[in-house]
Amino acid sequence: MAAAVAAAVDDSIVYKLSALLEEVRPNSAALRAASEAVDAVAGLIRRVPTQQATPEAVTGFVRDLGLAGEKLAFTFRPPEVVRVAGSHAAGAVARPDVSADLLVRLPKECFHEKDFLNHRYHAKRCLYLHVIEKSLRSSPLIQKISWSTFLDEARKPVLHYFIIAATEIAELPGFYVRIIPTATSLFNVSKMNLSRRNNVRAYTKDGINLPTPKYNCSILEDMFLEENAEFISSSVADWKALQEALVLLKVWARQRTSIYTHDCLNGYLISAILVFLTVDSAGSLINRSMTPRQIFRVVMKFLATSKMWTKGLVIQPTKKRTITKEDMVCFLKTFDVVICDVSGHVNLASRMTKSAFIELQDEAACALNCLDRCRDGGFEELFMTKVDLGAKFDSCLRINLKGNSKITTSSFCLDDLAWRKLEKDVQSLLQQGLTDRTKMIRVLWRSTPSEWNIMDSFRLVDIGPNPENRDEAIKFRKFWGEKAELRRFKDGTIAESTVWESESWEKHTIIKRIADHVLIKHLSLQKEDLILVVDQLDFCLLVGGQDPVSSSGALFEAFDSLAKKLRLLDDVPLKISTVQPLDPAFRHTSVFPPEPHPLAYEKKSSQRLPNFTATCMRSLEVMIQLEGSGNWPLDPIAMEKTKSAFLLKMGESLEDQGMFVTASEDEVNVLTSGYSFLLKIFHERDGDGKAQNGLSEDKELFLRSQHSSMINGLHGRYQVYGPVVSFDWTFSPMIIDINNDFNLKDEKEINENFMLSRKSYEQNPHDIEPAMFLATSYDKASEAWTKHSPSKLVLKRMASYAKSSSELLTNLILQGQSGQYTWECVFRTPLSNYDAVVLLHQEKLCRPHQVLFPAETPTGKLVICGKPSKDFHPYMPLNKGVVKSLHDAREKILVNFDPTTYFLRDLKSVFPKTFKLWYDSIGGDAIGLTWENSKKRGRDEADETMLDPASILKEVGNVGKGLVRGVYLLKAPKLQ
């Protein structure tokens, strides 16, 4: 059975991978047309006439290189070789990047023997490209020409030629030809020694020339670009499985924007790593018997776990090895990551940073986990889900360095580009400042922010060196400045330290304060130059200027006290064995955790009373389990009566201990320590746990207790967590396996349950239940949470809102606030999205302070307006003379009363099929209505609604009389 299931899963994965490859790989006709276009451009370049090239044409570039006034003119000659390279040559083109690389060999006659010094080569390289650009500008074949850079190295420009599209090339949107100069045999390789040669004379320290390994590697890269391109393309071109694996690797990397960038991966480097794994020096980890999926796994495992990275990779086959141990030592000392090319002279990973490689390993480890644990081998997670910076990192920081002295006073480039050096400086400062608070820090130049993964950002004190270690203590004080102080700790230790005092709900902002302090001090920045995305959404959780979570300690103490007293009750027939809280507040997921109520303390409490307090009070559910007994009745009604009797007895006993209890046969609420607790008894019994209209109360309690335990466990592992979903709910079950409990048999059971739920899809694709299928270890049939809601329509709207909110958040994180689109927009749904809108009197809501944004008057026809009721007030006075006694005041508390909830219940009862209701259950003063389609309403009701929707809406206002402020008609219903 297990083998059959595994085979079925493999077939599904193979099918999906084949479909993906077919989607991202251009067809043969398009590739043939692209090849013809590339050949045409190559022909144009070969025919560029001999002419004089003068530096005045590229004055700005020459000035930035520090060569203004230098003699750089030369006689342009056509290139010695023009050849195709890259993905088109290797047969591994992957949409959307469908460009073709055209290597253009620079003629020796255009250069002097010592042009490798002081960026003269780079200046002439640019000038050579300018002549080509000017000559091809008027060609009828060319639609547009633009300049770019080679792998984001600003001193190495390249040309992009966009071709006037033929029909076939139109199948490759965005297609262009990239012109890349090469410098084969242009200079003596010995002049480019990485550890000893200084080829930029201005690069000195204390008057002594320093080696220029980055600069030298920049030229060597061009000198051996053709040889490397030929080796890689010939290794891949006739190997179909390797080509397909390369395409899959590109798709995977491009979906992860923070590793597919200048300091980490690109298509060229992915190809090089893949080819390395085929050669004998790597142990031939990839062979021709492997499938693309197997090759993909080998690459992920190699990236994540191989120890070969510490010694450096060498693409040269063993028998042709020319690189020495001394050469490798030099490479490893100079660069963070080493992939030595086929010539033995160039580090193909010279731009990759240590932090980028750490993230790459982390992503590869995640990919391995997905391959093993996720549905369909992680197909959705690996290839279809975009993981941008905002989703990957816990905090993102944007630094504005425009006009900064660190930039304006430094050379554009010496050994390395100035901005690459600044990346390293910022990286170093943040690592020193944040220490072990972070798991990962990545600093990226230009429009992308620095960001980090937080491990433990809530520590209030950072402990430095002992003052007796004088050198380290001086270094610590120099780095931290006025924030450093000498402190004695509880264990008697005396040490330098920095203290970051914070309220409990503001501890997550400590990283912001550290980053601000360090970067402002060491980079001469202003506070407005730093924008750290960490607390921009906190405003929606604050009540009265602080987060209610600050009182959660009192809540847990109150529950612990109640649980202890319940377990010690000795006048209840059966001993209480388990007391478990079920409310979201106890698992840290409540938007507004309850605050202590002044009238919910014990009779002997000495609490001072405020002038006003809330009239309504939310009760927190608590599940109680009794010791086993064989005397429980089998009849369901008798069972519920017995449980009620137990609860009433518990309430009576607790009341004798000074607590306030409101009890009825339906529920028992205990008011203690400032909170109200709703007691429920769970009795485990045989049977399927089904009630006539759904789940029995016992089954529901069991599922909720399991859910509560699961989320609490998740919170314990990740104190700051949030689910981010992109998901095909119609054709895929979401399997939630936090503890890795599921095996193949479990997955088979879940898939069978899911397929049963989708039987009706072909007959009625718009009305399938459940629309969201959530499978957990305690609920493999998705009965607990989504059996009847949300509907397909509601889910579709939720997904649409989630997508637009995700896009907005990504833009806000990466680009900042722009115009009317602010952080607040994430929580503001436009009222124009609805067909009608009901506005409520905010002062008649049970918790008016939780209304984040009072609703504005919608653009529509006002059908009915109403005055506020005088019978209900959300706050009641507690002043002496206004209330007779505390007992009298407590009698007026409305436990679990919410006028909006009752209004919605009445509307659903009166208009069960007329419209759909949309509302904010946390705290909103507006309700949206959308008309149900005429088929669902029925003909008579549909006709009535079509003819006179205003009369329907007037009745809506009458149902909510005293609570409804106004009802507006925005769109009349349509007959479908």
Coordinates of N, CA, C and O in Angstrom, one line a residue, residues 184-301:
T184 N 40.2 38.1 -24.2 CA 41.0 36.9 -24.3 C 42.4 37.2 -24.7 O 42.6 37.9 -25.7
S185 N 43.4 36.7 -24.0 CA 44.9 36.9 -24.3 C 45.3 38.4 -24.4 O 46.3 38.7 -25.0
L186 N 44.6 39.3 -23.8 CA 44.8 40.7 -23.9 C 46.0 41.1 -23.1 O 46.8 42.0 -23.5
F187 N 46.2 40.5 -21.9 CA 47.3 40.9 -21.0 C 48.0 39.7 -20.4 O 47.5 38.6 -20.5
N188 N 49.1 39.9 -19.8 CA 49.9 38.8 -19.2 C 49.3 38.5 -17.9 O 49.1 39.3 -17.0
V189 N 48.9 37.2 -17.8 CA 48.2 36.7 -16.6 C 49.0 36.9 -15.3 O 48.5 37.2 -14.2
S190 N 50.4 36.8 -15.4 CA 51.2 37.0 -14.2 C 51.1 38.4 -13.6 O 51.5 38.6 -12.5
K191 N 50.7 39.4 -14.4 CA 50.5 40.7 -13.9 C 49.3 40.9 -13.1 O 49.0 42.0 -12.5
M192 N 48.4 39.8 -13.0 CA 47.2 39.9 -12.3 C 47.2 39.1 -11.0 O 46.1 38.7 -10.5
N193 N 48.4 38.8 -10.4 CA 48.4 38.0 -9.2 C 47.6 38.7 -8.1 O 47.7 39.9 -7.8
L194 N 46.7 37.8 -7.5 CA 45.7 38.4 -6.6 C 46.3 38.8 -5.3 O 45.9 39.8 -4.6
S195 N 47.4 38.2 -4.8 CA 47.9 38.5 -3.4 C 49.0 39.5 -3.4 O 49.3 40.1 -2.4
R196 N 49.7 39.7 -4.6 CA 50.9 40.5 -4.6 C 50.8 41.8 -5.5 O 51.4 42.8 -5.2
R197 N 50.0 41.7 -6.5 CA 50.0 42.8 -7.5 C 49.0 44.0 -7.1 O 47.9 43.7 -6.8
N198 N 49.6 45.2 -7.1 CA 48.7 46.4 -7.1 C 48.7 47.0 -8.4 O 49.7 47.5 -9.0
N199 N 47.4 47.0 -9.0 CA 47.3 47.6 -10.3 C 46.4 48.9 -10.3 O 46.0 49.3 -11.4
V200 N 46.1 49.4 -9.1 CA 45.5 50.7 -9.0 C 46.4 51.5 -8.0 O 46.3 51.3 -6.8
R201 N 47.2 52.3 -8.6 CA 48.2 53.0 -7.8 C 47.7 53.9 -6.7 O 48.4 54.1 -5.7
A202 N 46.4 54.3 -6.8 CA 45.9 55.2 -5.8 C 45.4 54.4 -4.5 O 45.1 54.9 -3.5
Y203 N 45.5 53.0 -4.7 CA 45.0 52.2 -3.6 C 46.2 51.9 -2.6 O 46.9 51.0 -2.8
T204 N 46.3 52.7 -1.6 CA 47.4 52.6 -0.7 C 46.9 52.7 0.8 O 45.8 53.2 1.1
K205 N 47.8 52.4 1.7 CA 47.6 52.6 3.1 C 48.9 53.0 3.7 O 49.9 52.3 3.6
D206 N 48.9 54.2 4.3 CA 50.2 54.8 4.9 C 51.3 54.8 3.9 O 52.5 54.5 4.2
G207 N 50.9 55.2 2.6 CA 51.9 55.3 1.6 C 52.4 54.1 1.0 O 53.2 54.1 0.1
I208 N 51.8 52.9 1.4 CA 52.3 51.6 0.8 C 51.2 51.1 -0.1 O 50.0 51.0 0.3
N209 N 51.6 50.6 -1.3 CA 50.6 50.1 -2.2 C 50.0 48.8 -1.7 O 50.8 47.9 -1.2
L210 N 48.7 48.6 -1.8 CA 48.1 47.4 -1.3 C 47.7 46.5 -2.5 O 47.4 47.0 -3.6
P211 N 47.6 45.2 -2.4 CA 47.2 44.3 -3.5 C 45.8 44.7 -3.9 O 45.0 45.2 -3.1
T212 N 45.4 44.4 -5.1 CA 44.1 44.8 -5.7 C 43.4 43.5 -6.2 O 43.2 43.4 -7.4
P213 N 43.1 42.5 -5.4 CA 42.6 41.3 -5.9 C 41.2 41.4 -6.6 O 41.0 40.7 -7.6
K214 N 40.3 42.3 -6.1 CA 39.0 42.4 -6.7 C 39.2 43.0 -8.1 O 38.5 42.6 -9.1
Y215 N 40.0 44.1 -8.2 CA 40.3 44.7 -9.5 C 40.9 43.7 -10.5 O 40.5 43.6 -11.6
N216 N 41.9 43.0 -10.0 CA 42.6 42.1 -10.9 C 41.6 41.0 -11.4 O 41.7 40.6 -12.5
C217 N 40.8 40.5 -10.5 CA 39.8 39.5 -10.8 C 38.8 40.0 -11.8 O 38.3 39.2 -12.7
S218 N 38.5 41.3 -11.8 CA 37.6 41.9 -12.7 C 38.1 41.8 -14.1 O 37.4 41.5 -15.1
I219 N 39.4 42.0 -14.3 CA 40.0 41.9 -15.7 C 40.2 40.4 -16.1 O 39.9 40.0 -17.2
L220 N 40.7 39.6 -15.1 CA 40.8 38.2 -15.4 C 39.5 37.5 -15.8 O 39.5 36.6 -16.7
E221 N 38.4 38.0 -15.2 CA 37.1 37.4 -15.6 C 36.8 37.6 -17.1 O 36.4 36.7 -17.7
D222 N 37.2 38.8 -17.6 CA 37.0 39.1 -19.0 C 37.9 38.3 -19.9 O 37.6 37.8 -21.0
M223 N 39.2 38.1 -19.4 CA 40.2 37.4 -20.2 C 39.8 35.9 -20.4 O 40.2 35.3 -21.4
F224 N 39.1 35.3 -19.4 CA 38.7 33.9 -19.5 C 37.2 33.6 -19.6 O 36.8 32.5 -19.5
L225 N 36.5 34.7 -20.0 CA 35.0 34.5 -20.1 C 34.7 33.6 -21.2 O 33.8 32.7 -21.1
E226 N 35.3 33.7 -22.4 CA 35.0 32.8 -23.5 C 35.3 31.3 -23.2 O 34.5 30.5 -23.4
E227 N 36.4 31.1 -22.5 CA 36.8 29.7 -22.2 C 35.8 29.1 -21.2 O 35.4 27.9 -21.4
N228 N 35.4 29.9 -20.2 CA 34.5 29.4 -19.2 C 33.1 29.2 -19.9 O 32.4 28.2 -19.6
A229 N 32.7 30.1 -20.7 CA 31.4 30.0 -21.3 C 31.3 28.8 -22.2 O 30.3 28.0 -22.3
E230 N 32.4 28.5 -23.0 CA 32.4 27.3 -23.9 C 32.4 26.0 -23.0 O 31.7 25.1 -23.4
F231 N 33.1 26.0 -21.9 CA 33.2 24.8 -21.1 C 31.8 24.5 -20.5 O 31.3 23.3 -20.6
I232 N 31.1 25.5 -20.0 CA 29.8 25.3 -19.4 C 28.8 24.9 -20.4 O 28.0 23.9 -20.2
S233 N 28.7 25.6 -21.6 CA 27.7 25.3 -22.6 C 27.9 23.9 -23.2 O 26.9 23.2 -23.4
S234 N 29.2 23.6 -23.4 CA 29.4 22.2 -24.0 C 29.1 21.1 -23.0 O 28.7 20.0 -23.4
S235 N 29.2 21.4 -21.7 CA 28.9 20.4 -20.7 C 27.4 20.2 -20.6 O 27.0 19.1 -20.2
V236 N 26.6 21.2 -20.9 CA 25.2 21.1 -20.7 C 24.4 20.8 -22.0 O 23.4 20.2 -22.0
A237 N 24.9 21.3 -23.1 CA 24.2 21.4 -24.4 C 23.6 20.0 -24.8 O 22.5 20.0 -25.3
D238 N 24.3 18.9 -24.6 CA 23.8 17.6 -25.1 C 23.3 16.7 -24.0 O 23.2 15.5 -24.1
W239 N 22.9 17.4 -22.9 CA 22.5 16.6 -21.7 C 21.1 17.1 -21.3 O 21.0 18.1 -20.5
K240 N 20.1 16.5 -21.7 CA 18.7 17.0 -21.6 C 18.3 17.1 -20.1 O 17.8 18.1 -19.7
A241 N 18.6 16.1 -19.3 CA 18.2 16.1 -17.9 C 18.9 17.3 -17.1 O 18.4 17.9 -16.3
L242 N 20.2 17.5 -17.5 CA 21.0 18.6 -16.9 C 20.4 19.9 -17.3 O 20.3 20.9 -16.5
Q243 N 20.0 20.1 -18.6 CA 19.4 21.3 -19.0 C 18.1 21.6 -18.2 O 17.9 22.7 -17.8
E244 N 17.3 20.6 -18.1 CA 16.0 20.7 -17.4 C 16.2 21.0 -15.9 O 15.5 21.9 -15.3
A245 N 17.2 20.4 -15.3 CA 17.6 20.7 -13.9 C 18.0 22.1 -13.8 O 17.7 22.8 -12.8
L246 N 18.8 22.6 -14.7 CA 19.3 24.0 -14.7 C 18.1 25.0 -14.8 O 18.1 26.0 -14.1
V247 N 17.1 24.7 -15.6 CA 16.0 25.5 -15.7 C 15.2 25.5 -14.3 O 14.8 26.6 -13.9
L248 N 15.1 24.4 -13.7 CA 14.4 24.3 -12.4 C 15.1 25.1 -11.4 O 14.5 25.8 -10.5
L249 N 16.5 25.0 -11.4 CA 17.3 25.8 -10.4 C 17.1 27.3 -10.6 O 17.1 28.0 -9.7
K250 N 17.0 27.7 -11.9 CA 16.8 29.1 -12.1 C 15.4 29.6 -11.6 O 15.3 30.6 -11.0
V251 N 14.4 28.8 -11.9 CA 13.1 29.1 -11.4 C 13.1 29.2 -9.9 O 12.5 30.2 -9.3
W252 N 13.7 28.2 -9.2 CA 13.8 28.2 -7.8 C 14.5 29.5 -7.2 O 14.0 30.2 -6.3
A253 N 15.6 29.8 -7.8 CA 16.4 31.0 -7.4 C 15.7 32.3 -7.6 O 15.7 33.2 -6.8
R254 N 15.1 32.4 -8.8 CA 14.4 33.7 -9.1 C 13.2 34.0 -8.2 O 12.9 35.1 -8.0
Q255 N 12.6 32.9 -7.7 CA 11.5 33.1 -6.8 C 12.0 33.7 -5.4 O 11.2 34.1 -4.6
R256 N 13.3 33.6 -5.2 CA 13.9 34.1 -3.9 C 14.8 35.3 -4.2 O 16.0 35.2 -4.5
T257 N 14.1 36.5 -4.1 CA 14.8 37.7 -4.6 C 16.1 38.1 -3.9 O 16.9 38.8 -4.4
S258 N 16.2 37.6 -2.6 CA 17.4 38.1 -1.9 C 18.6 37.2 -2.1 O 19.7 37.5 -1.7
I259 N 18.4 36.0 -2.9 CA 19.6 35.2 -3.3 C 19.9 35.3 -4.8 O 21.0 35.0 -5.2
Y260 N 18.9 35.8 -5.5 CA 19.2 36.0 -7.0 C 19.5 37.5 -7.2 O 18.7 38.3 -7.7
T261 N 20.7 37.8 -6.8 CA 21.1 39.2 -6.8 C 22.7 39.3 -6.9 O 23.3 38.2 -7.0
H262 N 23.2 40.5 -7.0 CA 24.6 40.7 -7.4 C 25.6 40.0 -6.5 O 26.7 39.7 -6.9
D263 N 25.3 39.9 -5.2 CA 26.3 39.3 -4.3 C 26.0 37.8 -4.0 O 26.6 37.3 -3.0
C264 N 25.2 37.2 -4.8 CA 24.9 35.8 -4.5 C 24.8 35.0 -5.8 O 25.8 34.8 -6.5
L265 N 23.6 34.6 -6.2 CA 23.4 33.7 -7.4 C 23.0 34.5 -8.6 O 22.4 35.6 -8.6
N266 N 23.4 34.0 -9.8 CA 22.9 34.4 -11.1 C 22.9 33.2 -12.0 O 23.4 32.1 -11.6
G267 N 22.3 33.3 -13.2 CA 22.2 32.1 -14.0 C 23.6 31.5 -14.4 O 23.7 30.3 -14.4
Y268 N 24.6 32.4 -14.6 CA 25.9 31.9 -14.9 C 26.5 31.1 -13.8 O 27.1 30.0 -14.0
L269 N 26.4 31.6 -12.6 CA 27.0 30.9 -11.4 C 26.2 29.6 -11.1 O 26.9 28.6 -10.8
I270 N 24.9 29.6 -11.3 CA 24.2 28.4 -11.1 C 24.7 27.3 -12.1 O 24.9 26.1 -11.7
S271 N 24.9 27.7 -13.3 CA 25.4 26.8 -14.4 C 26.7 26.2 -14.0 O 27.0 25.0 -14.1
A272 N 27.6 27.1 -13.5 CA 29.0 26.7 -13.1 C 28.9 25.7 -11.9 O 29.7 24.7 -12.0
I273 N 28.1 25.9 -10.9 CA 28.0 25.0 -9.8 C 27.5 23.6 -10.3 O 27.9 22.6 -9.9
L274 N 26.5 23.7 -11.2 CA 25.9 22.5 -11.7 C 26.9 21.6 -12.5 O 27.1 20.4 -12.3
V275 N 27.7 22.3 -13.3 CA 28.8 21.7 -14.1 C 29.9 21.1 -13.2 O 30.4 20.0 -13.4
F276 N 30.2 21.9 -12.2 CA 31.2 21.4 -11.2 C 30.8 20.0 -10.6 O 31.7 19.1 -10.5
L277 N 29.5 19.8 -10.4 CA 29.1 18.6 -9.7 C 29.1 17.4 -10.7 O 28.9 16.3 -10.3
T278 N 29.4 17.7 -12.0 CA 29.5 16.6 -13.0 C 30.9 16.1 -13.2 O 31.2 15.1 -13.7
V279 N 31.9 17.0 -12.7 CA 33.3 16.6 -13.0 C 33.9 15.7 -11.9 O 33.3 15.7 -10.8
D280 N 35.0 15.0 -12.2 CA 35.5 14.1 -11.2 C 36.1 14.7 -10.0 O 36.1 14.1 -8.9
S281 N 36.5 16.0 -10.0 CA 37.0 16.6 -8.8 C 35.9 16.8 -7.8 O 36.2 17.0 -6.6
A282 N 34.6 16.8 -8.2 CA 33.5 16.8 -7.2 C 33.0 15.4 -6.9 O 32.0 15.3 -6.2
G283 N 33.7 14.4 -7.4 CA 33.2 13.0 -7.2 C 32.1 12.6 -8.1 O 31.4 11.7 -7.8
S284 N 31.9 13.4 -9.2 CA 30.9 13.1 -10.2 C 29.5 12.9 -9.4 O 28.9 11.8 -9.6
L285 N 29.1 13.8 -8.6 CA 27.9 13.7 -7.8 C 26.7 13.6 -8.7 O 25.6 13.1 -8.3
I286 N 26.8 14.2 -9.9 CA 25.7 14.1 -10.9 C 26.2 13.3 -12.1 O 27.3 13.5 -12.6
N287 N 25.3 12.3 -12.5 CA 25.7 11.5 -13.6 C 24.5 11.4 -14.6 O 23.4 11.8 -14.2
R288 N 24.7 10.8 -15.7 CA 23.7 10.8 -16.8 C 22.5 9.9 -16.6 O 21.5 10.0 -17.3
S289 N 22.5 9.1 -15.5 CA 21.3 8.3 -15.2 C 20.3 9.0 -14.4 O 19.2 8.5 -14.2
M290 N 20.6 10.2 -13.9 CA 19.7 10.9 -13.0 C 18.6 11.7 -13.8 O 18.8 12.2 -14.9
T291 N 17.5 11.9 -13.1 CA 16.4 12.7 -13.6 C 16.6 14.1 -13.2 O 17.4 14.4 -12.2
P292 N 15.9 15.1 -13.8 CA 16.1 16.5 -13.4 C 15.7 16.7 -11.9 O 16.4 17.5 -11.2
R293 N 14.7 16.0 -11.4 CA 14.4 16.1 -10.0 C 15.5 15.6 -9.1 O 15.8 16.2 -8.1
Q294 N 16.1 14.5 -9.5 CA 17.2 14.0 -8.7 C 18.4 14.9 -8.7 O 19.1 15.1 -7.7
I295 N 18.7 15.5 -9.8 CA 19.8 16.5 -10.0 C 19.5 17.7 -9.1 O 20.4 18.2 -8.4
F296 N 18.3 18.2 -9.1 CA 17.9 19.3 -8.3 C 18.1 19.0 -6.8 O 18.7 19.9 -6.1
R297 N 17.8 17.8 -6.4 CA 18.0 17.5 -5.0 C 19.5 17.4 -4.6 O 19.9 17.9 -3.6
V298 N 20.3 16.9 -5.5 CA 21.8 16.8 -5.3 C 22.3 18.2 -5.1 O 23.2 18.4 -4.2
V299 N 21.9 19.1 -6.0 CA 22.4 20.5 -5.9 C 22.0 21.1 -4.6 O 22.8 21.8 -3.9
M300 N 20.7 20.9 -4.2 CA 20.3 21.5 -2.9 C 21.1 20.9 -1.7 O 21.5 21.7 -0.8
K301 N 21.3 19.6 -1.7 CA 22.1 19.0 -0.6 C 23.5 19.5 -0.6 O 24.1 19.8 0.4

